[in-house]
Coordinates of N, CA and C in Angstrom, one line a residue:
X270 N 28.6 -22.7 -105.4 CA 28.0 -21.9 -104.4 C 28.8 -22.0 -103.1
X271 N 29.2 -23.6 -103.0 CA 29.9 -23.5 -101.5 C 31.4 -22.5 -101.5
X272 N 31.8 -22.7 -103.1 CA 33.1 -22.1 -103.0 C 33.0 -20.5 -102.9
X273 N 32.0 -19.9 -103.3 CA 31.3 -18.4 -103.2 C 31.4 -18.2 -101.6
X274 N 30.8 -19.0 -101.3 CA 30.8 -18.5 -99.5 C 32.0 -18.5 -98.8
X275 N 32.9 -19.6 -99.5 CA 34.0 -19.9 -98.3 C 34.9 -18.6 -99.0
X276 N 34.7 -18.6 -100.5 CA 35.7 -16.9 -100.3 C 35.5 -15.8 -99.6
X277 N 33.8 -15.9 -99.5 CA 33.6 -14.3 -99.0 C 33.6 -14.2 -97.3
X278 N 33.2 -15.6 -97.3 CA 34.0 -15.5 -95.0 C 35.7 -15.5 -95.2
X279 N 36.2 -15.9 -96.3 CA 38.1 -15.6 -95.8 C 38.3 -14.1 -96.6
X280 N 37.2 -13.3 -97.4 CA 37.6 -12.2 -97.3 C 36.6 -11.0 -96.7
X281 N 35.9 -11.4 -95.7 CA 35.7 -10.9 -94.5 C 37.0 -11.0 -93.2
X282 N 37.1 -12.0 -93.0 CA 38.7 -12.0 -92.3 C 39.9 -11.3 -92.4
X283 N 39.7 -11.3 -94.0 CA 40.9 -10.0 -94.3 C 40.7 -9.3 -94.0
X284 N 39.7 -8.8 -94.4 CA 38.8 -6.9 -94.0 C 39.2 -7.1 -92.5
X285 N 38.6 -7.8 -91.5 CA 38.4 -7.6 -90.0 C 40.0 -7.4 -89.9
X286 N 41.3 -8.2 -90.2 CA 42.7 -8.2 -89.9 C 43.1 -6.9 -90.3
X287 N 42.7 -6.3 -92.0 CA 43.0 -5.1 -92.5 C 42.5 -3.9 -91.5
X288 N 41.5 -3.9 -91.3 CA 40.9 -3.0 -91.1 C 41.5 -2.6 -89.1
X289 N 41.5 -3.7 -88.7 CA 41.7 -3.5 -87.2 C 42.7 -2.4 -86.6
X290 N 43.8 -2.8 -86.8 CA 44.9 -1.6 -86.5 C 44.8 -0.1 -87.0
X291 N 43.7 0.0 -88.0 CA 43.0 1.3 -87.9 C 41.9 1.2 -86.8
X292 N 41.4 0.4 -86.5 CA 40.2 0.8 -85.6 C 40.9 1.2 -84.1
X293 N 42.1 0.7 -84.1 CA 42.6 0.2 -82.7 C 43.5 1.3 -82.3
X294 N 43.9 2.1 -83.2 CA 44.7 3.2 -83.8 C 43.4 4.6 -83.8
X295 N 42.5 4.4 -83.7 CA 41.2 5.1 -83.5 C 41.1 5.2 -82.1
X296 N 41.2 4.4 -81.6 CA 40.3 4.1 -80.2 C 41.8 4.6 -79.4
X297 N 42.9 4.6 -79.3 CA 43.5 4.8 -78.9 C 43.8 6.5 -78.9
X298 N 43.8 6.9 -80.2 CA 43.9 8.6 -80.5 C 42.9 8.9 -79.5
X299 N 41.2 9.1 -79.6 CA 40.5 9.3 -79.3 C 40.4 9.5 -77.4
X300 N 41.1 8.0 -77.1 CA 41.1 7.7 -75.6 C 42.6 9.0 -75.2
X301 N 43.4 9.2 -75.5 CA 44.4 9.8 -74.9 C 44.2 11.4 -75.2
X302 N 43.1 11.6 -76.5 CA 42.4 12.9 -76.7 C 41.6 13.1 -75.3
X303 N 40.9 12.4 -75.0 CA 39.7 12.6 -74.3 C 40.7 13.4 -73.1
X304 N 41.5 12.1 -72.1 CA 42.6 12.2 -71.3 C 43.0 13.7 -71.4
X305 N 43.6 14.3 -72.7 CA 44.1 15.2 -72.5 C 43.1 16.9 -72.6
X306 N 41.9 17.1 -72.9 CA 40.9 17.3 -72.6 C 40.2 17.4 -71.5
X307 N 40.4 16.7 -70.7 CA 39.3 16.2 -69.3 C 40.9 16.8 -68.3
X308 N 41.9 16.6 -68.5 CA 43.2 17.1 -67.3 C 43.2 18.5 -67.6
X309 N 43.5 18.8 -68.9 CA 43.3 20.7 -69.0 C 42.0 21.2 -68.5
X310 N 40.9 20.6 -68.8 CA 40.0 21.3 -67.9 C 40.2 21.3 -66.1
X311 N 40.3 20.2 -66.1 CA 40.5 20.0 -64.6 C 41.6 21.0 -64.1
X312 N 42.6 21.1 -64.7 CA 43.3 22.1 -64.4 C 42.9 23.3 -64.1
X313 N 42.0 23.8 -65.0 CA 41.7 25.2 -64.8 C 40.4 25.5 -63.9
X314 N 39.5 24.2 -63.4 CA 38.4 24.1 -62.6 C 37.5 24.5 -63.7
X315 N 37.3 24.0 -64.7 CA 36.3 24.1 -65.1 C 35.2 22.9 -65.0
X316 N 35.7 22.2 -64.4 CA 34.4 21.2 -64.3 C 34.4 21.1 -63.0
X317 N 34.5 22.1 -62.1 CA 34.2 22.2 -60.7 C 32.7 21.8 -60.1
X318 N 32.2 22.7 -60.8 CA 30.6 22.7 -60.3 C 30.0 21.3 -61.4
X319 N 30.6 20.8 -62.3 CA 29.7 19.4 -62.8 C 30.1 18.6 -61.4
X320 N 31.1 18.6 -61.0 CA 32.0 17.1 -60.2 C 31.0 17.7 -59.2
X321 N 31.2 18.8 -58.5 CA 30.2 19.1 -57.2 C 29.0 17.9 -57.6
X322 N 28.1 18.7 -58.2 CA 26.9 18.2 -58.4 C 27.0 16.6 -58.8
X323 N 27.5 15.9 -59.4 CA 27.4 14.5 -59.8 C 27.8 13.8 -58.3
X324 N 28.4 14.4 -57.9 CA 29.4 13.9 -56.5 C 28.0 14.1 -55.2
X325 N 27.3 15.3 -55.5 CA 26.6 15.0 -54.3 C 25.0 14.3 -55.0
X326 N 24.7 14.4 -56.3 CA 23.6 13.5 -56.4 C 23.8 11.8 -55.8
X327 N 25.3 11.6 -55.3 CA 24.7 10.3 -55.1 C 24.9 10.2 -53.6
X328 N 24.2 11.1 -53.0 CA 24.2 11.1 -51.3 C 22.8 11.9 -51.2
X329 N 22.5 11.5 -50.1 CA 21.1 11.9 -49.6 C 21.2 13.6 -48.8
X330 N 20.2 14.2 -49.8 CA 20.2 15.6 -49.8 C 20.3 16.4 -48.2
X331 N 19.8 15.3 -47.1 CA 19.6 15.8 -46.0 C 20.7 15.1 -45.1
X332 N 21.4 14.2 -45.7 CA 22.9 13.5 -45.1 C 24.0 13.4 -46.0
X333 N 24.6 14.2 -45.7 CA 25.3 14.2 -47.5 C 26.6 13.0 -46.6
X334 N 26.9 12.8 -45.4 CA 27.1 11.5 -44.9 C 26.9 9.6 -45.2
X335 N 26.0 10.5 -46.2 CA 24.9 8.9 -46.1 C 24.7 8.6 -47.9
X336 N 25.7 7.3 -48.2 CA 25.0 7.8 -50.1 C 23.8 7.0 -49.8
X337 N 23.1 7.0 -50.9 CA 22.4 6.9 -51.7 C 22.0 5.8 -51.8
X338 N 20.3 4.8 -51.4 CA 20.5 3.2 -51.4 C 20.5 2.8 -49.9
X339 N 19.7 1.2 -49.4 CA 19.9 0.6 -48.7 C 21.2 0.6 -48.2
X340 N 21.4 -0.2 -46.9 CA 23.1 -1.0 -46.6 C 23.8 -1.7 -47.4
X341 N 22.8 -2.6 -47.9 CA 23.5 -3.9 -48.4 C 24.0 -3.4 -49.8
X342 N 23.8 -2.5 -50.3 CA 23.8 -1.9 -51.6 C 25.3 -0.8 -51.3
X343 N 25.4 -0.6 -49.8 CA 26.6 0.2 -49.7 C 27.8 -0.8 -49.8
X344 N 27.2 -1.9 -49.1 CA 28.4 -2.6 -48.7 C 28.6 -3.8 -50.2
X345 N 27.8 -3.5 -51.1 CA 28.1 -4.5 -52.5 C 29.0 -3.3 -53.1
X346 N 28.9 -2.2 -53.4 CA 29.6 -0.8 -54.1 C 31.2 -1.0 -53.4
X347 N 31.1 -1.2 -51.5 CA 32.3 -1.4 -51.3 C 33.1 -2.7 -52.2
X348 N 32.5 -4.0 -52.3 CA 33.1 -4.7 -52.3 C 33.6 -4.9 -53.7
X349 N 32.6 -3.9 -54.6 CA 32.6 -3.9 -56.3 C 33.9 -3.2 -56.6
X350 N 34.1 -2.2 -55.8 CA 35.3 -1.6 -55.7 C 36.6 -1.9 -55.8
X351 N 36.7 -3.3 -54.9 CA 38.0 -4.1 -54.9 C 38.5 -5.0 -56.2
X352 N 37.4 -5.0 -56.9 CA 37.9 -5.4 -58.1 C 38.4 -4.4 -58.8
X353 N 39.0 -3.5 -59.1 CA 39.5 -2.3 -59.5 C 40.9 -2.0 -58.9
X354 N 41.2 -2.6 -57.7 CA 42.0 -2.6 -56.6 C 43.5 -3.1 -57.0
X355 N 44.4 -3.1 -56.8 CA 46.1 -3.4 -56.9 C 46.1 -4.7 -56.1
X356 N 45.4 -5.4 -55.1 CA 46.1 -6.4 -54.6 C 45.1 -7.5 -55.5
X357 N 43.9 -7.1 -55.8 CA 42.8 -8.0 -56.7 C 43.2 -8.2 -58.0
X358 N 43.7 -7.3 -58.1 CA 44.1 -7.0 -59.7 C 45.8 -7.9 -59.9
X359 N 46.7 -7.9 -59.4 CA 47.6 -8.2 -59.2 C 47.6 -9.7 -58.7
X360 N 46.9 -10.1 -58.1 CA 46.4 -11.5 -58.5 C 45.4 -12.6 -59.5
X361 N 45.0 -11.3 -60.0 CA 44.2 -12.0 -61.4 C 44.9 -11.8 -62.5
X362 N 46.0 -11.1 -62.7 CA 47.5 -11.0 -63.8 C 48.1 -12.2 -63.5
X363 N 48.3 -12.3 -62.0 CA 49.7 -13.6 -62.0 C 49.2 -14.6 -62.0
X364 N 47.7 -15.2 -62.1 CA 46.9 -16.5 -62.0 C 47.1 -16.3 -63.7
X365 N 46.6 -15.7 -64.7 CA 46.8 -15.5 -65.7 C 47.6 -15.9 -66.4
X366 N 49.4 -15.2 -66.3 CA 50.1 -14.9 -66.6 C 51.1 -16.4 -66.4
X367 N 50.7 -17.0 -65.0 CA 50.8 -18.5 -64.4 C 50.4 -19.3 -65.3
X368 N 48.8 -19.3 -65.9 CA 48.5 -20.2 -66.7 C 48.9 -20.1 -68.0
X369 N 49.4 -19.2 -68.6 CA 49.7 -18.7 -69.7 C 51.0 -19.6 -70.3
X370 N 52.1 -19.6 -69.0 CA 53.3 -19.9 -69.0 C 53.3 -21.4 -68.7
X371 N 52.2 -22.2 -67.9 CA 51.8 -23.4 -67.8 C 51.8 -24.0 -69.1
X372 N 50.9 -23.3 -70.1 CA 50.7 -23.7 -71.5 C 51.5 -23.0 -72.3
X373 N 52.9 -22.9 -71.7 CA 54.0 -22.5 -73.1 C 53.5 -21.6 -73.8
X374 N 52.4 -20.3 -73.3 CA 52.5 -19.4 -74.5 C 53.2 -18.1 -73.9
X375 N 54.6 -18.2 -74.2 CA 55.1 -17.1 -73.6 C 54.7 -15.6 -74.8
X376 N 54.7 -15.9 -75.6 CA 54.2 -14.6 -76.1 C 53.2 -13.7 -75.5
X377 N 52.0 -14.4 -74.9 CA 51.2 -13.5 -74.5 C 51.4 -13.4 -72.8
X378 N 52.0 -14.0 -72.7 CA 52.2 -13.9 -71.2 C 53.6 -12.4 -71.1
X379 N 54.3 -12.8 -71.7 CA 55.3 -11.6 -72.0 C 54.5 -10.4 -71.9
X380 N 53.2 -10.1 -73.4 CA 52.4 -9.0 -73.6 C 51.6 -8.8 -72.3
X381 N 50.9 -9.4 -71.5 CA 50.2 -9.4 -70.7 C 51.2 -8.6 -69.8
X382 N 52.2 -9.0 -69.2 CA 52.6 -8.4 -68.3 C 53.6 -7.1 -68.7
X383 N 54.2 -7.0 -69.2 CA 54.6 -5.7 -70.2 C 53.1 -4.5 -70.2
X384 N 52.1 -4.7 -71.0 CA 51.1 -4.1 -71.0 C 50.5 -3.6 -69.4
X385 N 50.2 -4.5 -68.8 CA 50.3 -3.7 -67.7 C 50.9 -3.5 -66.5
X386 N 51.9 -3.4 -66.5 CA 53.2 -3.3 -65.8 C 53.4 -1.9 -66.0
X387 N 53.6 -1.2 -67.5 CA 54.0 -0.3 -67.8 C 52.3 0.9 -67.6
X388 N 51.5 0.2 -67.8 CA 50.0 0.9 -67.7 C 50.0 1.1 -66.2
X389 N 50.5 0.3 -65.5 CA 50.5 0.9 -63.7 C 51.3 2.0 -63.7
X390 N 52.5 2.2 -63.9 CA 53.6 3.3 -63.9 C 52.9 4.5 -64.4
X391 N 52.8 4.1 -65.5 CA 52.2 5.7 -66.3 C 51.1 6.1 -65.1
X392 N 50.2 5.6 -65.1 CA 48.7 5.7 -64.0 C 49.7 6.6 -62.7
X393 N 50.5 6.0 -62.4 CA 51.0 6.3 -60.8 C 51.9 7.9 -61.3
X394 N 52.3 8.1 -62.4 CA 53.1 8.9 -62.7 C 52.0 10.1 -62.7
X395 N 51.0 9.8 -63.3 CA 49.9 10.9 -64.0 C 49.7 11.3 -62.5
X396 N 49.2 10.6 -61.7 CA 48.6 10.8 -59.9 C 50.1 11.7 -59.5
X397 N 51.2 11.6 -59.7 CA 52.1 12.5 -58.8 C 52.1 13.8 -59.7
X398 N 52.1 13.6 -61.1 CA 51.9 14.7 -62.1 C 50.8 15.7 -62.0
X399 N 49.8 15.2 -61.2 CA 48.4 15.9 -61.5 C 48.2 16.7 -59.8
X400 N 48.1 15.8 -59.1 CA 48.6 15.7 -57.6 C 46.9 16.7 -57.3
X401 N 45.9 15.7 -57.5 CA 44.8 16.5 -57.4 C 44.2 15.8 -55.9
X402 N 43.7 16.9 -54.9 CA 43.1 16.4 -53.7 C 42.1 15.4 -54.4
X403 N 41.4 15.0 -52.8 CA 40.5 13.5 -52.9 C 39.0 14.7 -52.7
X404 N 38.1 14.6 -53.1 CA 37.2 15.2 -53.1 C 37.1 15.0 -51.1
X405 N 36.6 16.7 -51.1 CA 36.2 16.7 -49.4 C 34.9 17.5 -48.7
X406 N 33.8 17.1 -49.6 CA 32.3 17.4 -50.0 C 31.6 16.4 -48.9
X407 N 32.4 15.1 -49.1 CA 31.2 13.9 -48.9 C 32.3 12.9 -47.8
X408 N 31.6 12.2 -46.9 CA 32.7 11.2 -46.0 C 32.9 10.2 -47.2
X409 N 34.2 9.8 -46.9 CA 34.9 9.2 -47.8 C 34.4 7.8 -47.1
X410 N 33.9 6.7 -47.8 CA 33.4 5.2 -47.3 C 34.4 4.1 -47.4
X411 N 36.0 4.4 -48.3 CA 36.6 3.4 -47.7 C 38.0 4.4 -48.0
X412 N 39.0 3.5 -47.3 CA 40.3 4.4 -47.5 C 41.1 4.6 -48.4
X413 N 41.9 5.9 -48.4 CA 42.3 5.8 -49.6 C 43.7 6.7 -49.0
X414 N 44.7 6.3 -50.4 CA 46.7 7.5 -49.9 C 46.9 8.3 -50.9
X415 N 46.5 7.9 -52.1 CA 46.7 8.4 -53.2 C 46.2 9.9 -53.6
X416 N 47.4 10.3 -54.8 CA 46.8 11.7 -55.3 C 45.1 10.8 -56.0
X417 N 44.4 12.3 -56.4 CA 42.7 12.0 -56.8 C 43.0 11.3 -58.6
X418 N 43.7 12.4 -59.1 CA 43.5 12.3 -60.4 C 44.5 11.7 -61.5
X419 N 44.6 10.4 -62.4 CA 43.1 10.1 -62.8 C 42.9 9.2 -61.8
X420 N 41.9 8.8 -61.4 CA 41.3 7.2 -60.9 C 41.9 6.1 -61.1
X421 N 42.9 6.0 -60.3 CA 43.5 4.5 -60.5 C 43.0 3.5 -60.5
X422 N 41.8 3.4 -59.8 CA 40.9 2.2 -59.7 C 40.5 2.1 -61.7
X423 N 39.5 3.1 -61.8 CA 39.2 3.6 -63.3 C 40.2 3.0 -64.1
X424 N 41.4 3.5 -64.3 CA 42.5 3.4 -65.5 C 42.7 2.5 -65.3
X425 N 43.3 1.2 -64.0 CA 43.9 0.0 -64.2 C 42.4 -1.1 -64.5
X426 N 41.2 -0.9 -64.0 CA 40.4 -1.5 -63.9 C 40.4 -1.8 -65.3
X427 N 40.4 -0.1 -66.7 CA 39.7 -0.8 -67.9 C 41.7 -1.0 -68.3
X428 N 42.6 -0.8 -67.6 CA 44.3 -1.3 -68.6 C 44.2 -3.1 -68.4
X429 N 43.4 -3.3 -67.1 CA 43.7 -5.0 -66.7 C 42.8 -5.7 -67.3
X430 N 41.4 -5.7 -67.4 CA 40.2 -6.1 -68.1 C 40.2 -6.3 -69.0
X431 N 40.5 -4.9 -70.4 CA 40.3 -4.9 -71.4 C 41.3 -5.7 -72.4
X432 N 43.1 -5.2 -71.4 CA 43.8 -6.1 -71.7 C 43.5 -7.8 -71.9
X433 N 43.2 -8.1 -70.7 CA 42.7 -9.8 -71.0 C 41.9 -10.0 -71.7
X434 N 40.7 -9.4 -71.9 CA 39.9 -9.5 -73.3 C 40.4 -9.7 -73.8
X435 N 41.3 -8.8 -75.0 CA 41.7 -8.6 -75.9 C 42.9 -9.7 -75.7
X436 N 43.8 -10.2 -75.1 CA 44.1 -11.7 -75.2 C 42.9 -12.6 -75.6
X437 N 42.0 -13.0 -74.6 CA 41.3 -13.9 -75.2 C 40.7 -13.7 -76.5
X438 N 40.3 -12.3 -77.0 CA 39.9 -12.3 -78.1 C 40.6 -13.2 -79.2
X439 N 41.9 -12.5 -79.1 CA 42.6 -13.1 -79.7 C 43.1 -14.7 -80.2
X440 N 42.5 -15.4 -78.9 CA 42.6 -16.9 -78.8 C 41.9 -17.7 -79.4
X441 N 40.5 -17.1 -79.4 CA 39.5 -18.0 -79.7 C 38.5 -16.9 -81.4
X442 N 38.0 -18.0 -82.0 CA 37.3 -17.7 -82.9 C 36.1 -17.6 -82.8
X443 N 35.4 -17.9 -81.5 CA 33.7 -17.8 -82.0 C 33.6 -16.0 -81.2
X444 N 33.1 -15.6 -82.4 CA 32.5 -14.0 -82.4 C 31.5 -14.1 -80.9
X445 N 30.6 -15.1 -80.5 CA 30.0 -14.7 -79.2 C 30.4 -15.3 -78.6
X446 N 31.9 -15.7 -77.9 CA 32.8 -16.0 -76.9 C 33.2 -14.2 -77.0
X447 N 33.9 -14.1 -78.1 CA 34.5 -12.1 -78.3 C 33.8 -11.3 -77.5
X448 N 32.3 -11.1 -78.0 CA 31.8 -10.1 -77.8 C 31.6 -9.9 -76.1
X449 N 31.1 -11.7 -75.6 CA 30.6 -11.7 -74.1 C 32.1 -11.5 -73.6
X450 N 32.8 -11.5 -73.8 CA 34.2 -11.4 -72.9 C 34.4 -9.7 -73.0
X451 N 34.4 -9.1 -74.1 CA 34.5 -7.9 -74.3 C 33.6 -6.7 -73.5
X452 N 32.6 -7.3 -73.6 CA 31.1 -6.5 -72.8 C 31.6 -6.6 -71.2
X453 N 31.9 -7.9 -70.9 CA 32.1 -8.4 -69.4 C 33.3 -7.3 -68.9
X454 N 34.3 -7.0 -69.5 CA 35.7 -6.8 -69.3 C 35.1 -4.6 -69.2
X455 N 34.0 -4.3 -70.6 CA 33.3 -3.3 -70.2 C 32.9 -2.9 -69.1
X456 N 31.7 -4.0 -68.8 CA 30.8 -4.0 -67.6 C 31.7 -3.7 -66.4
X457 N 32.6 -4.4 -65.9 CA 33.3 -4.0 -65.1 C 34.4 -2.9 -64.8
X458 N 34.7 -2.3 -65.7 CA 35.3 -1.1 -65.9 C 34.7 -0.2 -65.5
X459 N 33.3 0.2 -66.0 CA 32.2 1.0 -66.2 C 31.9 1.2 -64.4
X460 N 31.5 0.1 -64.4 CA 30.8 -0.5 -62.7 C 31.8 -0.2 -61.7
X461 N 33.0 -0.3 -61.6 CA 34.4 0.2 -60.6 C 34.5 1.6 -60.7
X462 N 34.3 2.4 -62.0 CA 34.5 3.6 -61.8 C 33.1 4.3 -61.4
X463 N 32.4 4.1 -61.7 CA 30.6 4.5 -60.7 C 31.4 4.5 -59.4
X464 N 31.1 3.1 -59.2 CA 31.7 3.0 -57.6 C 32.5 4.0 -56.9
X465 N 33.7 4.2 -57.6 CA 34.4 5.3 -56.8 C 33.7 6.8 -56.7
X466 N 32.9 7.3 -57.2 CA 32.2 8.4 -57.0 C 31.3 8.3 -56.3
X467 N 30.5 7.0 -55.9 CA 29.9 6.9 -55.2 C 30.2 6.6 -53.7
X468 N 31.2 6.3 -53.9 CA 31.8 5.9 -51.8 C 32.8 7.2 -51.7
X469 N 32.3 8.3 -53.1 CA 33.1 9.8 -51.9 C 34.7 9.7 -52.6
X470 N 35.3 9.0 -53.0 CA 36.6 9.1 -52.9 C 37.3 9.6 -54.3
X471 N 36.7 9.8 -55.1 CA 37.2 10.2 -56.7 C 35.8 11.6 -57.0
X472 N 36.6 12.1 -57.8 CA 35.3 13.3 -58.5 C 35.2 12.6 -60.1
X473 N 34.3 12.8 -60.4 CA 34.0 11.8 -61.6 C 34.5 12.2 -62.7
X474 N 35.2 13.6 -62.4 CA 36.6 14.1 -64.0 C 37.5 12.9 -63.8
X475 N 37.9 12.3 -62.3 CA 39.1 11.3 -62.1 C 38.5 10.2 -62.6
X476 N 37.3 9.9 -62.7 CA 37.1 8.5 -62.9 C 36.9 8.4 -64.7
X477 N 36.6 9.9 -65.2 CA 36.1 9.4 -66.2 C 37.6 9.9 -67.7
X478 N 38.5 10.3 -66.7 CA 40.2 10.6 -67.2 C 40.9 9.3 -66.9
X479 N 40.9 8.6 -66.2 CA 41.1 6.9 -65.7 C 40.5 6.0 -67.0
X480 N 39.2 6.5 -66.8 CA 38.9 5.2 -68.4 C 39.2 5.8 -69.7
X481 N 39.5 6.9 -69.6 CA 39.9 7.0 -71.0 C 41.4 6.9 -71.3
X482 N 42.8 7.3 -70.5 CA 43.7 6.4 -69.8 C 43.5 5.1 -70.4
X483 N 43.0 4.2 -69.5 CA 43.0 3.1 -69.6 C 42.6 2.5 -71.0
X484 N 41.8 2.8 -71.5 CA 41.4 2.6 -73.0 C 42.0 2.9 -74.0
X485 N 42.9 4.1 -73.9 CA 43.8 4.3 -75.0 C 45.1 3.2 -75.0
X486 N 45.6 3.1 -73.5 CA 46.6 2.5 -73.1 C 46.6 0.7 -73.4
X487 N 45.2 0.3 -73.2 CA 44.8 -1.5 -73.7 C 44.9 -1.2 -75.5
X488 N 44.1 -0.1 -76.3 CA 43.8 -0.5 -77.4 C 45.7 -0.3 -78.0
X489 N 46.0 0.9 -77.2 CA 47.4 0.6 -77.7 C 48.4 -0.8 -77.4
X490 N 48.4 -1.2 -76.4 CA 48.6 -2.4 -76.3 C 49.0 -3.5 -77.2
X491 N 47.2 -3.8 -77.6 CA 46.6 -4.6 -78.5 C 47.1 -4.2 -79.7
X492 N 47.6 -3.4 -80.6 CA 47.9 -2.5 -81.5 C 49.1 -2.9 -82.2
X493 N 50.2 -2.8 -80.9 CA 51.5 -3.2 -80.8 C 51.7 -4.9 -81.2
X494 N 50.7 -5.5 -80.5 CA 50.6 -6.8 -80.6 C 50.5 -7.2 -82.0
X495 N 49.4 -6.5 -82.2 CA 48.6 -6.9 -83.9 C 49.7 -7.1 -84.8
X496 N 51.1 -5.6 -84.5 CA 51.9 -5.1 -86.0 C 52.6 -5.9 -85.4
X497 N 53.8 -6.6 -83.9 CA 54.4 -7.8 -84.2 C 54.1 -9.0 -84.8
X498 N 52.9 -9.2 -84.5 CA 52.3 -10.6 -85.4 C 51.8 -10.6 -86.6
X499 N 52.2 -9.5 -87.4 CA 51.4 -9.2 -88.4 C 53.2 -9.6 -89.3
X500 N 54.3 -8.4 -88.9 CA 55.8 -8.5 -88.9 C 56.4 -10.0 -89.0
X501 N 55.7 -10.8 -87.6 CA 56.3 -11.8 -87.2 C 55.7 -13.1 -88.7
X502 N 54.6 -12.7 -88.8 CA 54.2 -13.7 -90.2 C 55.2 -13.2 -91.1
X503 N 55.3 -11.9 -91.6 CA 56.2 -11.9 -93.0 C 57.0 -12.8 -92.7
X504 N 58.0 -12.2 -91.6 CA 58.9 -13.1 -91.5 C 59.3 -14.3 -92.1
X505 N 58.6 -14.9 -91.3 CA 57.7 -16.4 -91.5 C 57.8 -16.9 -93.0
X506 N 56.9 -16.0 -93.8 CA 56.6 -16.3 -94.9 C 57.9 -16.0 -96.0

């Protein structure tokens, strides 16, 4: 009986290793589908009047000045925001990428920065490529230089997050260390790109062309990763 079980958890492992680089290979088609979908429409203004409307539901119908919510609720959205941010972000890679290299694992510290190194360029490339105004409906609540579209905040928020997830996933074996890291690395993606439609400064085609961006670009990542380590065992073997 015990030897019945211990085969069928090491051939659930295979399934999860087999099966992954199609899922990841999914998630990826899908996210750069979406991306390319959501910029041709924006192109042609067809989601003019959604972005209007989503952009002014979260301001007050008789101050469109004023979103939506107490103060302290404006001033938590600002500060939720900076986690999405280049100088926040850029110090949660090199504390990372620091410790990574501390413990001798240059492989993932290599991946880590590679992955998003190259996921910032692309992002900044799409913004001079697209060169879409900042929405100018609503006062904008904190500052901004950049072209609108996609959401930089959006795309690096879920390229940086999802990335490190997907490291840690990779490190550790207990399934509910995975999942809560995975959800968290969500949650925050999700929550930075709200944010920017709601302080005025993105139309929600930019924020929601950003996370799909961003998602295609981590599962591809992770992808890459999978097939050298997958490579790097033949080898091996």
């Amino acid at each position: 009986m015990k030897n019945r079980i211990t085969d069928l958890v090491r051939g659930l492992r295979d399934l999860r290793v087999t099966s992954a680089p199609f899922v990841l290979t999914a998630i990826a088609g899908a996210g750069a589908y979406a991306f390319l979908q959501i910029a041709d429409e924006v192109s042609e203004a067809e989601f003019d009047s959604y972005d209007r409307a989503l952009l002014m539901a979260f301001r007050r119908p008789d101050d469109l000045a004023t979103p939506l919510g107490p103060p302290w609720f404006r001033e938590f959205m600002a500060e939720l925001t900076a986690l999405g941010g280049y100088p926040l972000l850029t110090i949660i890679v090199a504390l990372v990428v620091f410790y990574l290299l501390i413990a001798r694992m240059f492989g993932p510290a290599l991946f880590t920065v590679l992955a998003i190194v190259s996921g910032t360029a692309v992002s900044q490339l799409l913004k001079l490529a697209y060169d879409r105004p900042r929405p100018d409906l609503v006062e904008q609540l904190v500052t901004v230089h950049t072209a609108s579209f996609p959401s930089g905040h959006a795309a690096m928020s879920a390229v940086v997050y999802l990335t490190l997830a997907s490291l840690i996933v990779r490190l550790v074996d207990s399934t509910p260390i995975r999942v809560y890291v995975l959800a968290v690395a969500l949650l925050l993606t999700v929550s930075i790109g709200i944010s920017r439609v709601y302080l005025g400064v993105h139309w929600p085609s930019d924020v929601a062309a950003g996370w799909a961006f961003g998602v295609a670009w981590a599962s591809l990542s992770w992808l890459m990763v999978a097939a050298l380590s997958r490579w790097r065992d033949r080898q091996e073997n």
